[in-house]
Amino acid sequence: MSSVKPEDHFKNIISHCKEYGYIFPSSEIYDGMSAVYDYGQNGAELKKNIREYWWKSMVQMHENIVGIDAAIFMHPTTWKASGHVDAFNDPLIDNKDSKKRYRADVLIEEHVAKIEDKINKEVEKAAKRFENFDVAMFRSTNARVLEYQKKIEEINARFKNAMEANDLAEVRQIIVDCEIVDPISGTRNWTDVRQFNLMFSTQLGSVSEEASTVYLRPETAQGIFVNYLNVQKTGRMKIPFGIAQTGKAFRNEIVARQFIFRMREFEQMEMQFFVRPGTEMEWYEYWKKARLNWHLVLGLGADKYRYHDHIKLAHYANAACDIEHQFPFGFKELEGIHSRTDFDLKQHEQYSGKKLQYFDPELNQSYVPYVVETSVGLDRLFLSVMSSAYKEEVLEGGDTRVVLGLPPALAPFKAAIFPLIKKDGLPELAEKIMTDLKFDHMVTYDEKDTVGKRYRRQDAIGTPYCITVDHQSLEDQTVTIRHRDSMEQERVAISQLNSILTAKTSLKSLLSQL
RNA sequence: GCGGAAGUAGCUCAAUUGGUAGAGCUCCAGCCUUCCAAGCUGGAGGUUGCGGGUUCGAGACCCGUCUUCCGCUCCA
């Protein structure tokens, strides 16, 4: 480990990503876009390799999982059914003194809860005072309780009307009228209520009068749910089975930061596993384990991963956990495993009017399947790999090197091929080796500068092997192959290079450990 | 969104109280021929994030704006 401070460590990783063609700020010549990044020549390769590792581990390695590629545009009703139109619309309000931001609806709900507490206290007090206490009678007759109850109903009705009418000024007025104070500053110095719609919307249709509002999908999962029956029927899928998908999703985050950790445009890799109701917890446990193992096989360090079980569950889930990874800025969510019950399919049944059931021949009955979801952010995964792989080493003799210890199967280039010197026919032989290997492997060629410099350049982009052609190569058709991590060399026959690279750098080397 | 810090070459950073924008590394073309970044010669690369203002003169001072980092907040 280096002695670099954590915040510098993260900065260095970001700089390294830019300097070596992994990640650039988007539209940088126009000053960039907040929280939008572009993948460069090496980043695109690494990202593609991670995606492929995921896809093959899901689709190719499981006979009962198939992949789809749904459109980003979906029928607007999809998002009503999924709950995103409502749940993704948060009215927010700031307190000008404490500078804290709150969800306006939460403030009002908490205020209502406080009044309910008061009712309960009245009931408790009365219960102590009277024998043969009739709670229901007390609640329906006590003047003070009735007054509280009336207040609650008034507030709830006002709030409901305000939200339905999208009247944000009225929402603020409710907060003012209820004399709600900021718990921190204790003041009522509120800003206006503002609506943050976390879904991006756009217009479909070229003529504005005929155009309708569509959303850029905030998750890929719904593309799977709306196609669940198509895939089940045409693929003759038998429960339990899964549908996998990778693709872009979009969220208009209020605050999007920490490099590519939270972006407004990002790529998800999701798999929805359809199971018989009642068996979902077994499958939830199965995928929880399987997914952690998938991460561990990357070899970036077992201590960098941990589970985080959700206590507060989303509206659709009956169990949920995250796999967290230790990023330079702490343990953060990398992947989510959720038992989503039959919520989504039931919702789509209701909104579409189509039956989304499965006939189970073993049970001889039809049902809406339960769903266990695994959902991982590809960009986060990229950052987890990059930040774990980045090392600043101090070598014997005091000089330093920056090396990306990428898993060889994920590295953009599997090998670099060098002539030791740029004459005596060495470049010609090196280029011939290159030409032979490139049908099967991503390889690169370099003849500039001393060979030591070239090794370091490859270390910096994470190339696991460097193949050097020297004078001996011309005589006995052997070359040296130099290992990135140990910097050790061995001499091998040119004819063996292809199979060596296949054995060490193909995805099979990872998939076979699952 | 609020508070703090910052923005000068591809990267890391200089530039005295306001007085001609520089260095190292990288990169490119050669020379040299050596298995772990360090030899030699030459070269490219900047309206100092952007826009105003003060001044004889602004990289520096003032205002606005954009972007990034840290903290708060948010994350179905």
Coordinates of C-alpha atoms (C1' of nucleotides) in Angstrom, one line a residue:
Chain A
M1 CA 0.0 0.0 0.0
S2 CA 1.2 3.5 -0.7
S3 CA 1.2 6.3 1.8
V4 CA -1.0 8.5 -0.4
K5 CA -3.9 10.2 1.5
P6 CA -7.3 8.8 0.7
E7 CA -8.6 12.0 -1.0
D8 CA -5.4 12.3 -3.1
H9 CA -5.7 8.6 -4.0
F10 CA -9.1 9.2 -5.5
K11 CA -8.0 12.3 -7.3
N12 CA -5.0 10.3 -8.7
I13 CA -7.4 7.6 -10.0
I14 CA -9.5 10.2 -11.7
S15 CA -6.4 11.8 -13.3
H16 CA -5.1 8.4 -14.3
C17 CA -8.4 7.6 -16.0
K18 CA -8.2 10.7 -18.1
E19 CA -4.5 10.5 -18.9
Y20 CA -4.6 7.0 -20.1
G21 CA -7.8 7.1 -22.2
Y22 CA -10.2 5.5 -19.8
I23 CA -12.7 8.2 -18.9
F24 CA -13.0 11.8 -20.1
P25 CA -15.4 14.5 -18.8
S26 CA -18.2 14.7 -21.4
S27 CA -18.1 17.5 -23.9
E28 CA -14.9 18.7 -22.2
I29 CA -14.1 21.4 -24.8
Y30 CA -17.4 23.1 -23.8
D31 CA -16.5 23.0 -20.1
G32 CA -18.0 19.6 -19.6
M33 CA -21.4 18.5 -18.3
S34 CA -22.0 18.0 -14.6
A35 CA -22.0 14.3 -13.8
V36 CA -21.7 13.1 -17.4
Y37 CA -18.6 11.2 -18.5
D38 CA -17.4 9.6 -21.7
Y39 CA -15.5 6.3 -21.9
G40 CA -12.3 6.6 -24.0
Q41 CA -10.5 4.0 -26.0
N42 CA -9.3 1.9 -23.1
G43 CA -12.4 2.6 -21.0
A44 CA -14.7 1.3 -23.7
E45 CA -12.7 -1.9 -23.8
L46 CA -12.7 -2.5 -20.1
K47 CA -16.4 -1.6 -19.8
K48 CA -17.2 -4.0 -22.6
N49 CA -15.2 -6.8 -21.0
I50 CA -17.0 -6.3 -17.7
R51 CA -20.3 -6.4 -19.4
E52 CA -19.3 -9.5 -21.3
Y53 CA -18.2 -11.2 -18.1
W54 CA -21.6 -10.5 -16.6
W55 CA -23.6 -11.5 -19.7
K56 CA -21.8 -14.7 -20.2
S57 CA -22.0 -15.6 -16.5
M58 CA -25.8 -15.0 -16.6
V59 CA -26.9 -16.0 -20.1
Q60 CA -24.3 -18.4 -21.5
M61 CA -23.7 -20.2 -18.2
H62 CA -27.4 -20.7 -17.3
E63 CA -29.7 -22.7 -19.6
N64 CA -32.7 -21.1 -18.0
I65 CA -31.6 -17.5 -18.4
V66 CA -32.0 -15.6 -21.7
G67 CA -31.1 -12.0 -22.6
I68 CA -33.1 -9.3 -24.2
D69 CA -32.5 -5.7 -25.4
A70 CA -35.6 -3.6 -24.8
A71 CA -36.0 0.0 -26.1
I72 CA -35.2 2.9 -23.8
F73 CA -38.5 4.5 -24.8
M74 CA -41.5 2.7 -23.2
H75 CA -45.2 3.4 -23.2
P76 CA -45.8 6.1 -20.6
T77 CA -48.3 3.9 -18.8
T78 CA -45.4 1.6 -17.9
W79 CA -44.1 4.2 -15.4
K80 CA -47.5 4.7 -13.9
A81 CA -47.8 1.0 -13.3
S82 CA -44.3 0.7 -11.9
G83 CA -45.0 3.5 -9.4
H84 CA -42.2 5.7 -10.8
V85 CA -44.5 8.6 -11.9
D86 CA -45.7 9.0 -8.3
A87 CA -42.7 7.8 -6.3
F88 CA -40.2 9.6 -8.4
N89 CA -41.9 13.0 -8.0
D90 CA -40.6 14.5 -4.8
P91 CA -41.8 17.9 -3.6
L92 CA -38.8 19.4 -1.8
I93 CA -38.4 22.4 0.4
D94 CA -35.4 24.1 2.1
N95 CA -35.1 25.8 5.4
K96 CA -33.2 29.0 4.8
D97 CA -31.6 29.0 8.3
S98 CA -30.4 25.4 8.7
K99 CA -29.8 25.1 5.0
K100 CA -31.3 21.7 5.2
R101 CA -33.5 20.2 2.5
Y102 CA -36.6 18.2 3.3
R103 CA -39.3 16.4 1.4
A104 CA -42.4 18.5 1.8
D105 CA -44.6 15.5 1.9
V106 CA -42.5 13.9 4.7
L107 CA -42.6 17.1 6.8
I108 CA -46.4 17.1 6.5
E109 CA -46.6 13.3 7.3
E110 CA -44.4 13.8 10.3
H111 CA -46.6 16.6 11.5
V112 CA -49.7 14.4 11.2
A113 CA -47.9 11.7 13.1
K114 CA -47.3 14.1 15.9
I115 CA -51.0 14.9 16.2
E116 CA -51.7 11.2 16.2
D117 CA -49.2 10.8 19.1
K118 CA -51.2 13.4 21.0
I119 CA -54.4 11.4 20.5
N120 CA -52.7 8.3 21.7
K121 CA -51.5 10.2 24.8
E122 CA -55.1 11.4 25.5
V123 CA -56.2 7.8 25.2
E124 CA -53.5 6.5 27.6
K125 CA -54.3 9.2 30.1
A126 CA -58.0 8.4 30.0
A127 CA -57.3 4.7 30.3
K128 CA -55.5 5.2 33.5
R129 CA -58.3 7.4 34.9
F130 CA -61.3 5.2 34.2
E131 CA -62.1 1.6 35.0
N132 CA -63.9 -0.4 32.2
F133 CA -62.3 2.0 29.7
D134 CA -63.9 1.7 26.2
V135 CA -61.2 2.9 23.7
A136 CA -63.5 3.0 20.7
M137 CA -66.1 5.0 22.7
F138 CA -63.5 7.4 24.0
R139 CA -62.1 8.0 20.5
S140 CA -65.5 8.6 19.0
T141 CA -66.8 10.9 21.8
N142 CA -63.9 12.8 23.5
A143 CA -63.9 16.4 22.3
R144 CA -60.2 16.8 22.3
V145 CA -59.6 13.6 20.4
L146 CA -62.2 14.5 17.9
E147 CA -60.6 17.9 17.3
Y148 CA -57.2 16.3 16.7
Q149 CA -58.8 13.8 14.4
K150 CA -60.6 16.5 12.5
K151 CA -57.3 18.4 12.1
I152 CA -55.6 15.3 10.7
E153 CA -58.3 14.8 8.2
E154 CA -58.2 18.4 7.1
I155 CA -54.5 18.4 6.6
N156 CA -54.6 15.1 4.7
A157 CA -57.4 16.3 2.5
R158 CA -55.7 19.6 1.7
F159 CA -52.4 17.8 1.0
K160 CA -54.0 15.2 -1.3
N161 CA -55.8 18.0 -3.2
A162 CA -52.7 20.0 -3.5
M163 CA -50.6 17.1 -4.8
E164 CA -53.3 16.1 -7.3
A165 CA -53.6 19.7 -8.6
N166 CA -49.8 19.9 -8.6
D167 CA -50.2 23.1 -6.6
L168 CA -46.9 23.5 -4.9
A169 CA -47.7 26.9 -3.4
E170 CA -50.6 25.2 -1.6
V171 CA -48.2 22.5 -0.3
R172 CA -46.0 25.3 1.1
Q173 CA -49.0 27.0 2.6
I174 CA -50.0 23.8 4.4
I175 CA -46.5 23.7 6.0
V176 CA -46.9 27.4 7.0
D177 CA -50.4 26.9 8.3
C178 CA -49.4 23.9 10.4
E179 CA -46.6 26.0 11.8
I180 CA -44.1 23.3 11.1
V181 CA -40.6 24.2 12.2
D182 CA -37.3 22.9 11.1
P183 CA -36.1 20.4 13.7
I184 CA -32.6 21.7 13.5
S185 CA -32.9 25.5 13.3
G186 CA -36.3 25.6 14.9
T187 CA -37.4 28.3 12.4
R188 CA -40.2 28.5 9.9
N189 CA -38.1 30.3 7.3
W190 CA -39.0 28.1 4.3
T191 CA -38.3 28.4 0.6
D192 CA -40.8 27.7 -2.0
V193 CA -41.7 24.1 -2.6
R194 CA -40.1 22.8 -5.8
Q195 CA -40.8 19.7 -7.7
F196 CA -37.9 17.4 -8.6
N197 CA -39.0 14.9 -11.2
L198 CA -36.3 12.3 -11.2
M199 CA -37.4 11.0 -14.6
F200 CA -36.3 12.8 -17.8
S201 CA -39.1 13.4 -20.1
T202 CA -39.1 14.2 -23.8
Q203 CA -41.6 14.5 -26.6
L204 CA -42.5 11.6 -29.0
G205 CA -44.0 12.8 -32.3
S206 CA -42.7 15.5 -34.6
V207 CA -45.6 17.9 -34.4
S208 CA -45.9 19.4 -31.0
E209 CA -49.7 19.3 -30.8
E210 CA -49.8 15.6 -31.5
A211 CA -46.7 14.8 -29.4
S212 CA -47.0 12.9 -26.2
T213 CA -44.7 12.9 -23.2
V214 CA -42.4 9.9 -22.9
Y215 CA -39.8 9.2 -20.3
L216 CA -36.2 8.0 -20.6
R217 CA -36.3 4.8 -18.6
P218 CA -35.1 5.2 -15.0
E219 CA -34.4 1.5 -14.8
T220 CA -34.1 -1.3 -17.3
A221 CA -36.2 -3.8 -15.3
Q222 CA -39.5 -2.6 -16.7
G223 CA -38.4 -3.6 -20.2
I224 CA -38.1 -7.1 -18.9
F225 CA -41.4 -7.2 -17.1
V226 CA -43.4 -5.9 -20.1
N227 CA -41.7 -8.6 -22.3
Y228 CA -41.9 -11.4 -19.7
L229 CA -44.8 -13.2 -21.4
N230 CA -43.3 -12.8 -24.9
V231 CA -40.1 -14.4 -23.8
Q232 CA -41.8 -17.1 -21.7
K233 CA -44.0 -18.2 -24.7
T234 CA -41.5 -17.9 -27.6
G235 CA -38.6 -19.3 -25.6
R236 CA -40.8 -22.0 -24.0
M237 CA -39.3 -21.0 -20.7
K238 CA -40.2 -23.1 -17.6
I239 CA -40.3 -21.6 -14.2
P240 CA -37.8 -20.9 -12.6
F241 CA -36.3 -18.9 -15.4
G242 CA -34.5 -15.5 -15.8
I243 CA -34.4 -12.7 -18.3
A244 CA -31.2 -10.6 -18.4
Q245 CA -30.6 -7.2 -19.9
T246 CA -27.9 -4.5 -20.0
G247 CA -28.6 -1.0 -21.0
K248 CA -28.7 2.7 -20.3
A249 CA -31.0 4.2 -17.7
F250 CA -31.4 7.8 -16.8
R251 CA -32.2 9.6 -13.5
N252 CA -32.3 13.3 -12.9
E253 CA -30.4 13.1 -9.6
I254 CA -30.6 16.2 -7.5
V255 CA -26.9 15.8 -6.6
A256 CA -24.9 13.6 -8.9
R257 CA -21.2 13.3 -7.9
Q258 CA -18.2 11.2 -7.0
F259 CA -17.0 10.8 -10.5
I260 CA -18.7 8.0 -12.3
F261 CA -20.3 6.6 -9.1
R262 CA -23.5 8.5 -9.5
M263 CA -24.2 9.8 -13.0
R264 CA -27.4 11.0 -14.6
E265 CA -26.9 8.6 -17.5
F266 CA -25.7 5.2 -16.5
E267 CA -25.7 1.6 -17.5
Q268 CA -27.4 -1.2 -15.6
M269 CA -27.0 -4.9 -15.8
E270 CA -30.2 -6.5 -14.5
M271 CA -31.6 -10.0 -14.3
Q272 CA -35.1 -10.7 -13.3
F273 CA -35.6 -14.3 -12.1
F274 CA -39.2 -15.6 -12.2
V275 CA -40.1 -18.1 -9.5
R276 CA -43.0 -20.0 -8.1
P277 CA -44.7 -18.0 -5.3
G278 CA -43.4 -19.2 -1.9
T279 CA -40.0 -20.2 -3.2
E280 CA -38.8 -16.6 -3.6
M281 CA -36.7 -16.6 -0.4
E282 CA -34.7 -19.6 -1.4
W283 CA -33.9 -18.0 -4.7
Y284 CA -33.2 -14.7 -3.0
E285 CA -30.6 -16.4 -0.8
Y286 CA -29.2 -18.3 -3.9
W287 CA -28.7 -15.1 -5.9
K288 CA -27.3 -13.2 -2.9
K289 CA -24.6 -15.8 -2.6
A290 CA -24.0 -16.2 -6.4
R291 CA -23.7 -12.5 -7.0
L292 CA -21.1 -11.9 -4.2
N293 CA -19.1 -14.8 -5.5
W294 CA -19.2 -13.3 -9.0
H295 CA -17.5 -10.2 -7.6
L296 CA -15.0 -12.2 -5.5
V297 CA -13.8 -14.1 -8.5
L298 CA -12.4 -10.9 -9.9
G299 CA -9.8 -11.2 -7.3
L300 CA -9.7 -7.6 -6.2
G301 CA -9.8 -8.5 -2.5
A302 CA -12.5 -10.3 -0.5
D303 CA -12.3 -7.7 2.3
K304 CA -13.5 -5.0 -0.2
Y305 CA -17.0 -6.5 -0.3
R306 CA -19.8 -6.8 2.2
Y307 CA -23.6 -7.3 2.4
H308 CA -25.9 -4.6 3.6
D309 CA -29.4 -5.9 4.4
H310 CA -32.2 -3.4 3.9
I311 CA -34.4 -2.9 6.9
K312 CA -36.7 -0.3 5.3
L313 CA -38.0 -1.9 2.2
A314 CA -39.2 -0.3 -1.0
H315 CA -42.9 -0.5 -1.8
Y316 CA -42.4 -3.5 -4.1
A317 CA -40.0 -5.7 -2.1
N318 CA -40.3 -8.3 0.7
A319 CA -36.5 -8.7 1.1
A320 CA -33.6 -6.6 -0.2
C321 CA -29.9 -6.3 0.3
D322 CA -26.9 -4.5 -1.3
I323 CA -23.5 -5.8 -2.1
E324 CA -21.3 -2.9 -1.0
H325 CA -17.8 -2.3 -2.2
Q326 CA -15.1 -0.3 -0.6
F327 CA -14.6 2.6 -2.9
P328 CA -11.9 5.3 -2.2
F329 CA -14.7 7.3 -0.5
G330 CA -16.0 4.4 1.6
F331 CA -18.3 1.4 1.4
K332 CA -21.0 2.1 -1.1
E333 CA -23.7 0.2 -2.9
L334 CA -22.5 -1.7 -5.9
E335 CA -25.3 -4.2 -6.6
G336 CA -28.8 -4.7 -5.3
I337 CA -30.6 -8.1 -4.8
H338 CA -34.3 -7.6 -4.3
S339 CA -37.2 -10.0 -3.8
R340 CA -39.7 -7.9 -5.8
T341 CA -42.7 -10.3 -5.1
D342 CA -45.4 -10.2 -7.8
F343 CA -45.7 -6.4 -7.5
D344 CA -44.6 -5.4 -10.9
L345 CA -46.3 -8.1 -13.0
K346 CA -49.5 -7.6 -11.0
Q347 CA -49.3 -3.8 -11.6
H348 CA -48.8 -4.4 -15.4
E349 CA -51.7 -6.8 -15.4
Q350 CA -53.9 -4.2 -13.9
Y351 CA -52.8 -1.3 -16.1
S352 CA -52.6 -3.2 -19.3
G353 CA -55.6 -5.5 -18.8
K354 CA -53.5 -8.4 -20.0
K355 CA -53.1 -11.6 -18.1
L356 CA -49.5 -12.1 -17.1
Q357 CA -49.8 -15.6 -15.6
Y358 CA -47.8 -18.7 -15.9
F359 CA -49.4 -22.2 -16.0
D360 CA -47.4 -24.5 -13.8
P361 CA -47.9 -28.0 -15.0
E362 CA -46.5 -29.5 -11.8
L363 CA -49.0 -27.7 -9.7
N364 CA -51.6 -27.8 -12.4
Q365 CA -52.5 -24.1 -11.8
S366 CA -51.8 -20.6 -13.0
Y367 CA -50.2 -17.9 -11.1
V368 CA -48.4 -14.6 -11.4
P369 CA -44.7 -15.5 -10.8
Y370 CA -42.7 -13.9 -8.0
V371 CA -39.5 -12.1 -9.1
V372 CA -36.0 -12.0 -7.6
E373 CA -33.9 -9.2 -9.1
T374 CA -30.2 -8.8 -9.3
S375 CA -29.2 -5.3 -10.4
V376 CA -25.7 -3.9 -10.7
G377 CA -24.4 -0.6 -12.1
L378 CA -21.9 -1.2 -14.8
D379 CA -20.3 2.2 -14.3
R380 CA -20.0 1.6 -10.5
L381 CA -18.5 -1.8 -11.3
F382 CA -16.0 -0.1 -13.6
L383 CA -15.1 2.3 -10.8
S384 CA -14.7 -0.5 -8.3
V385 CA -12.4 -2.4 -10.6
M386 CA -10.4 0.6 -11.5
S387 CA -10.0 1.9 -8.0
S388 CA -9.0 -1.5 -6.6
A389 CA -6.6 -2.1 -9.4
Y390 CA -4.8 1.3 -9.3
K391 CA -1.6 1.0 -7.4
E392 CA 1.4 3.3 -6.9
E393 CA 4.3 1.0 -6.1
V394 CA 7.7 1.8 -4.7
L395 CA 10.2 -0.6 -6.2
E396 CA 13.5 -1.8 -4.9
G397 CA 16.0 0.9 -5.6
G398 CA 13.5 3.6 -4.9
D399 CA 11.8 4.3 -8.2
T400 CA 8.1 4.1 -8.5
R401 CA 5.7 2.7 -10.9
V402 CA 1.9 3.1 -11.4
V403 CA 0.3 -0.1 -12.3
L404 CA -3.3 -1.1 -13.0
G405 CA -3.7 -4.6 -11.6
L406 CA -6.7 -5.4 -13.7
P407 CA -8.0 -8.9 -13.8
P408 CA -6.3 -10.1 -17.1
A409 CA -9.7 -11.2 -18.6
L410 CA -10.9 -7.6 -18.2
A411 CA -7.8 -5.7 -19.3
P412 CA -8.2 -3.7 -22.6
F413 CA -5.1 -5.2 -24.1
K414 CA -4.1 -8.8 -23.3
A415 CA -0.5 -8.3 -24.5
A416 CA 1.8 -5.8 -25.9
I417 CA 4.5 -6.9 -28.4
F418 CA 7.9 -5.1 -28.6
P419 CA 11.0 -5.5 -30.6
L420 CA 13.8 -5.1 -28.1
I421 CA 15.5 -2.7 -30.5
K422 CA 14.2 -1.1 -33.7
K423 CA 16.5 -2.8 -36.2
D424 CA 18.1 -6.1 -37.2
G425 CA 14.8 -7.5 -38.3
L426 CA 13.3 -7.5 -34.8
P427 CA 10.4 -5.1 -35.7
E428 CA 9.4 -7.4 -38.6
L429 CA 9.2 -10.5 -36.5
A430 CA 7.3 -8.6 -33.7
E431 CA 4.8 -7.4 -36.3
K432 CA 4.3 -10.9 -37.6
I433 CA 3.6 -12.2 -34.1
M434 CA 1.2 -9.3 -33.7
T435 CA -0.6 -10.1 -36.9
D436 CA -1.0 -13.8 -35.9
L437 CA -2.3 -13.0 -32.4
K438 CA -4.8 -10.3 -33.3
F439 CA -7.4 -12.7 -34.7
D440 CA -7.9 -14.1 -31.2
H441 CA -6.6 -11.4 -28.8
M442 CA -6.6 -7.6 -28.2
V443 CA -2.9 -6.9 -28.7
T444 CA -0.9 -3.7 -29.2
Y445 CA 2.5 -3.0 -30.7
D446 CA 5.2 -0.5 -29.5
E447 CA 8.7 0.1 -30.7
K448 CA 9.3 3.6 -29.3
D449 CA 11.8 4.3 -26.4
T450 CA 13.7 1.9 -24.3
V451 CA 12.0 -1.4 -23.5
G452 CA 11.8 -0.5 -19.8
K453 CA 9.8 2.6 -20.7
R454 CA 7.5 0.6 -22.8
Y455 CA 6.9 -1.9 -20.0
R456 CA 5.9 1.0 -17.7
R457 CA 3.5 2.4 -20.3
Q458 CA 1.7 -0.9 -20.4
D459 CA 1.7 -1.2 -16.6
A460 CA -0.2 2.1 -16.5
I461 CA -3.0 0.8 -18.7
G462 CA -3.0 -2.6 -17.1
T463 CA -1.8 -4.8 -19.9
P464 CA -1.0 -8.2 -18.2
Y465 CA 1.7 -9.4 -20.6
C466 CA 4.5 -7.9 -22.6
I467 CA 6.1 -10.0 -25.3
T468 CA 9.6 -9.0 -26.3
V469 CA 11.4 -10.1 -29.5
D470 CA 15.2 -10.1 -29.1
H471 CA 18.1 -11.4 -31.2
Q472 CA 17.7 -14.9 -29.8
S473 CA 14.2 -14.9 -31.2
L474 CA 15.5 -14.8 -34.8
E475 CA 17.5 -18.0 -34.1
D476 CA 15.2 -20.2 -32.0
Q477 CA 11.8 -18.7 -32.5
T478 CA 11.3 -18.0 -28.8
V479 CA 10.4 -14.7 -27.1
T480 CA 10.3 -13.4 -23.5
I481 CA 7.0 -12.9 -21.9
R482 CA 6.9 -10.4 -19.0
H483 CA 4.3 -10.5 -16.2
R484 CA 2.8 -7.2 -15.2
D485 CA 2.4 -7.9 -11.5
S486 CA 5.7 -9.6 -10.7
M487 CA 7.7 -8.0 -13.5
E488 CA 9.3 -11.4 -14.0
Q489 CA 10.1 -12.8 -17.4
E490 CA 10.1 -16.2 -18.9
R491 CA 11.1 -17.5 -22.3
V492 CA 8.5 -19.3 -24.4
A493 CA 8.1 -20.5 -27.9
I494 CA 6.4 -18.1 -30.3
S495 CA 4.1 -21.0 -31.3
Q496 CA 2.8 -21.2 -27.8
L497 CA 1.8 -17.6 -27.4
N498 CA -1.7 -17.9 -28.6
S499 CA -2.6 -20.7 -26.2
I500 CA -0.9 -19.1 -23.3
L501 CA -2.9 -15.9 -23.8
T502 CA -6.1 -17.8 -24.2
A503 CA -5.5 -19.8 -20.9
K504 CA -4.6 -16.7 -18.9
T505 CA -6.7 -13.9 -20.3
S506 CA -9.9 -15.4 -21.6
L507 CA -13.2 -14.9 -19.7
K508 CA -13.2 -18.7 -19.2
S509 CA -10.5 -18.2 -16.6
L510 CA -13.1 -16.2 -14.6
L511 CA -16.3 -18.1 -15.6
S512 CA -14.7 -21.5 -14.6
Q513 CA -14.4 -20.3 -11.0
L514 CA -18.1 -19.5 -10.6
Chain B
rG1 C1' -29.4 23.1 -3.7
rC2 C1' -26.2 25.2 0.7
rG3 C1' -21.2 25.9 2.7
rG4 C1' -15.8 25.5 1.9
rA5 C1' -11.6 24.9 -1.6
rA6 C1' -9.8 25.0 -6.5
rG7 C1' -9.3 25.8 -12.1
rU8 C1' -2.3 28.1 -15.8
rA9 C1' 0.5 23.0 -21.9
rG10 C1' -1.9 16.0 -22.5
rC11 C1' -0.1 15.3 -16.8
rU12 C1' 2.1 17.5 -12.2
rC13 C1' 3.1 22.3 -10.8
rA14 C1' 5.9 27.5 -11.0
rA15 C1' 5.4 32.8 -12.0
rU16 C1' 8.0 38.5 -5.9
rU17 C1' 3.6 44.3 -3.5
rG18 C1' -0.2 43.9 -10.5
rG19 C1' 5.1 44.7 -15.0
rU20 C1' 7.3 40.2 -21.5
rA21 C1' 3.5 33.0 -19.3
rG22 C1' 7.8 29.0 -17.5
rA23 C1' 9.8 24.0 -15.8
rG24 C1' 9.8 18.7 -15.5
rC25 C1' 7.4 14.6 -17.4
rU26 C1' 4.4 13.2 -21.7
rC27 C1' 4.0 13.6 -27.0
rC28 C1' 6.2 14.0 -32.3
rA29 C1' 10.8 13.5 -35.9
rG30 C1' 15.6 11.6 -35.8
rC31 C1' 20.4 9.6 -33.5
rC32 C1' 22.2 5.6 -30.0
rU33 C1' 21.2 -0.1 -29.1
rU34 C1' 20.9 -1.4 -23.7
rC35 C1' 15.3 -6.3 -20.8
rC36 C1' 12.5 -2.5 -16.4
rA37 C1' 10.5 5.0 -17.0
rA38 C1' 16.6 8.9 -16.3
rG39 C1' 21.7 9.1 -23.2
rC40 C1' 21.9 13.0 -27.5
rU41 C1' 19.6 16.6 -31.3
rG42 C1' 15.4 19.1 -32.9
rG43 C1' 10.1 20.1 -32.7
rA44 C1' 4.9 20.7 -31.4
rG45 C1' 1.6 22.2 -27.7
rG46 C1' -1.5 28.2 -23.8
rU47 C1' -6.5 34.2 -25.8
rU48 C1' -4.1 31.5 -17.8
rG49 C1' -12.1 27.7 -17.7
rC50 C1' -15.5 31.5 -19.8
rG51 C1' -17.7 36.7 -19.8
rG52 C1' -17.5 41.5 -18.0
rG53 C1' -15.0 45.4 -14.8
rU54 C1' -10.8 48.3 -12.3
rU55 C1' -5.8 49.8 -14.3
rC56 C1' -1.0 52.8 -18.6
rG57 C1' -0.7 47.4 -17.7
rA58 C1' -4.5 41.6 -14.9
rG59 C1' -2.6 34.6 -14.4
rA60 C1' -2.9 37.7 -9.8
rC61 C1' -7.7 42.6 -7.7
rC62 C1' -13.6 43.0 -8.2
rC63 C1' -18.4 41.0 -10.2
rG64 C1' -21.0 37.2 -12.8
rU65 C1' -20.9 32.3 -14.8
rC66 C1' -19.3 27.1 -15.8
rU67 C1' -16.7 22.9 -14.1
rU68 C1' -14.3 19.8 -10.4
rC69 C1' -13.1 18.2 -5.3
rC70 C1' -14.6 18.0 0.2
rG71 C1' -18.7 18.4 3.8
rC72 C1' -24.2 18.6 4.3
rU73 C1' -28.5 16.9 1.7
rC74 C1' -30.8 13.1 -1.6
rC75 C1' -30.5 8.1 -3.5
rA76 C1' -37.8 4.3 -5.0

